[in-house]
Amino acid sequence: MTKRVVVGVTGASGAPYTIRLIQLLMEKGVEVHLCVSGLGKRLLFEESGVKKLNAEELGVSAFNSNLVLHNDRDLGAPIASGTFLHDGMIVLPCSSNTLGSIASGITSTLVQRAALVCLKERRKLVLGHRESPLSLIDIENIKRTTEAGAIVAPLSPGFYMNPVTISDVVDFMVGKLVDLLDIDHEMPVRWG
Ligand SMILES: Cc1cc2nc3c(=O)[nH]c(=O)nc-3n(C[C@H](O)[C@H](O)[C@H](O)COP(=O)(O)O)c2cc1C
């Protein structure tokens, strides 16, 4: 059966991770439900030159039919409901703002709402948080979301596979995240 993953993108640094993740999921035949916050759109543009959200700009036109875009302001979208069945959600990158909203249980965007739905439905939720250094507020929000069932995966790539290019670093981090979603891949992440 086709796997279905919700990908939320928020306004933290790390757009190359997002693009590589979407490409990898789609290469693997996963149906991707993509929702990008306002600041997430800005980061996709600033860091990866994505001007418009579509399959072509994201480099996945070959798999266009498996990409479903959702408006972050549309709290009535299918992914806002627990009745929408899927295999997990990843927020990549996850800003401290979105982390805090999820931790508080108060949501005003579709990314935040879809993430909270994962927690109430006991579905997989991976938060690729990026901020440095961390305030005590971030640390407490990481603890709270973890206790509620989320997996907080800080965007801190390892270097033990001896990366040479930025793309190697990105592939490593994305491979680790896709492991958390239980999707098979051939990214170079395995020591030994
Ligand atoms: C260029 C740029 C880089 C940013 N990088 C980060 C970051 O790495 N981590 C973070 O938590 N916020 C970062 N921010 C701030 C967030 O975008 C801001 O808190 C915003 O309210 C997040 O909204 P969202 O969670 O709805 O996307 C950045 C903002 C800009 C403009």
PDB file of C-alpha atoms and ligand atoms in Angstrom, residues 10-13 37 39-40 42-43 95-98 130-131, ligand 1:
ATOM      1  CA  THR A  10       8.362  26.197   9.236  1.00  0.00           C
ATOM      2  CA  GLY A  11      10.582  29.259   9.391  1.00  0.00           C
ATOM      3  CA  ALA A  12      13.840  27.862  10.696  1.00  0.00           C
ATOM      4  CA  SER A  13      17.085  27.454   8.812  1.00  0.00           C
ATOM      5  CA  SER A  37       4.190  28.228   7.010  1.00  0.00           C
ATOM      6  CA  LEU A  39       8.137  32.042   7.231  1.00  0.00           C
ATOM      7  CA  GLY A  40       8.809  28.538   5.922  1.00  0.00           C
ATOM      8  CA  ARG A  42      10.558  32.658   3.006  1.00  0.00           C
ATOM      9  CA  LEU A  43      13.268  30.252   4.173  1.00  0.00           C
ATOM     10  CA  SER A  95      11.111  26.536  14.393  1.00  0.00           C
ATOM     11  CA  SER A  96      11.083  27.238  18.117  1.00  0.00           C
ATOM     12  CA  ASN A  97       7.843  29.093  17.479  1.00  0.00           C
ATOM     13  CA  THR A  98       6.099  26.019  16.087  1.00  0.00           C
ATOM     14  CA  ARG A 130      16.661  23.976  14.633  1.00  0.00           C
ATOM     15  CA  GLU A 131      17.811  26.658  16.976  1.00  0.00           C
TER      16      GLU A 131
HETATM   17  C1  LIG B   1      16.203  34.052   7.774  1.00  0.00           C
HETATM   18  C2  LIG B   1      15.514  33.564   9.015  1.00  0.00           C
HETATM   19  C3  LIG B   1      16.042  32.489   9.705  1.00  0.00           C
HETATM   20  C4  LIG B   1      15.422  32.008  10.848  1.00  0.00           C
HETATM   21  N1  LIG B   1      15.964  30.928  11.461  1.00  0.00           N
HETATM   22  C5  LIG B   1      15.340  30.398  12.562  1.00  0.00           C
HETATM   23  C6  LIG B   1      15.841  29.196  13.155  1.00  0.00           C
HETATM   24  O1  LIG B   1      16.823  28.603  12.702  1.00  0.00           O
HETATM   25  N2  LIG B   1      15.172  28.702  14.218  1.00  0.00           N
HETATM   26  C7  LIG B   1      14.034  29.311  14.722  1.00  0.00           C
HETATM   27  O2  LIG B   1      13.471  28.778  15.681  1.00  0.00           O
HETATM   28  N3  LIG B   1      13.544  30.453  14.172  1.00  0.00           N
HETATM   29  C8  LIG B   1      14.163  31.016  13.103  1.00  0.00           C
HETATM   30  N4  LIG B   1      13.659  32.153  12.511  1.00  0.00           N
HETATM   31  C9  LIG B   1      12.518  32.823  13.159  1.00  0.00           C
HETATM   32  C10 LIG B   1      11.168  32.204  12.778  1.00  0.00           C
HETATM   33  O3  LIG B   1      11.010  32.231  11.376  1.00  0.00           O
HETATM   34  C11 LIG B   1      10.038  32.967  13.471  1.00  0.00           C
HETATM   35  O4  LIG B   1      10.060  32.678  14.846  1.00  0.00           O
HETATM   36  C12 LIG B   1       8.676  32.661  12.900  1.00  0.00           C
HETATM   37  O5  LIG B   1       7.705  33.269  13.735  1.00  0.00           O
HETATM   38  C13 LIG B   1       8.390  31.196  12.793  1.00  0.00           C
HETATM   39  O6  LIG B   1       7.058  31.016  12.337  1.00  0.00           O
HETATM   40  P1  LIG B   1       6.529  29.554  11.958  1.00  0.00           P
HETATM   41  O7  LIG B   1       6.864  28.685  13.114  1.00  0.00           O
HETATM   42  O8  LIG B   1       5.041  29.701  11.773  1.00  0.00           O
HETATM   43  O9  LIG B   1       7.187  29.189  10.690  1.00  0.00           O
HETATM   44  C14 LIG B   1      14.254  32.646  11.356  1.00  0.00           C
HETATM   45  C15 LIG B   1      13.695  33.720  10.641  1.00  0.00           C
HETATM   46  C16 LIG B   1      14.320  34.170   9.490  1.00  0.00           C
HETATM   47  C17 LIG B   1      13.700  35.324   8.738  1.00  0.00           C
END
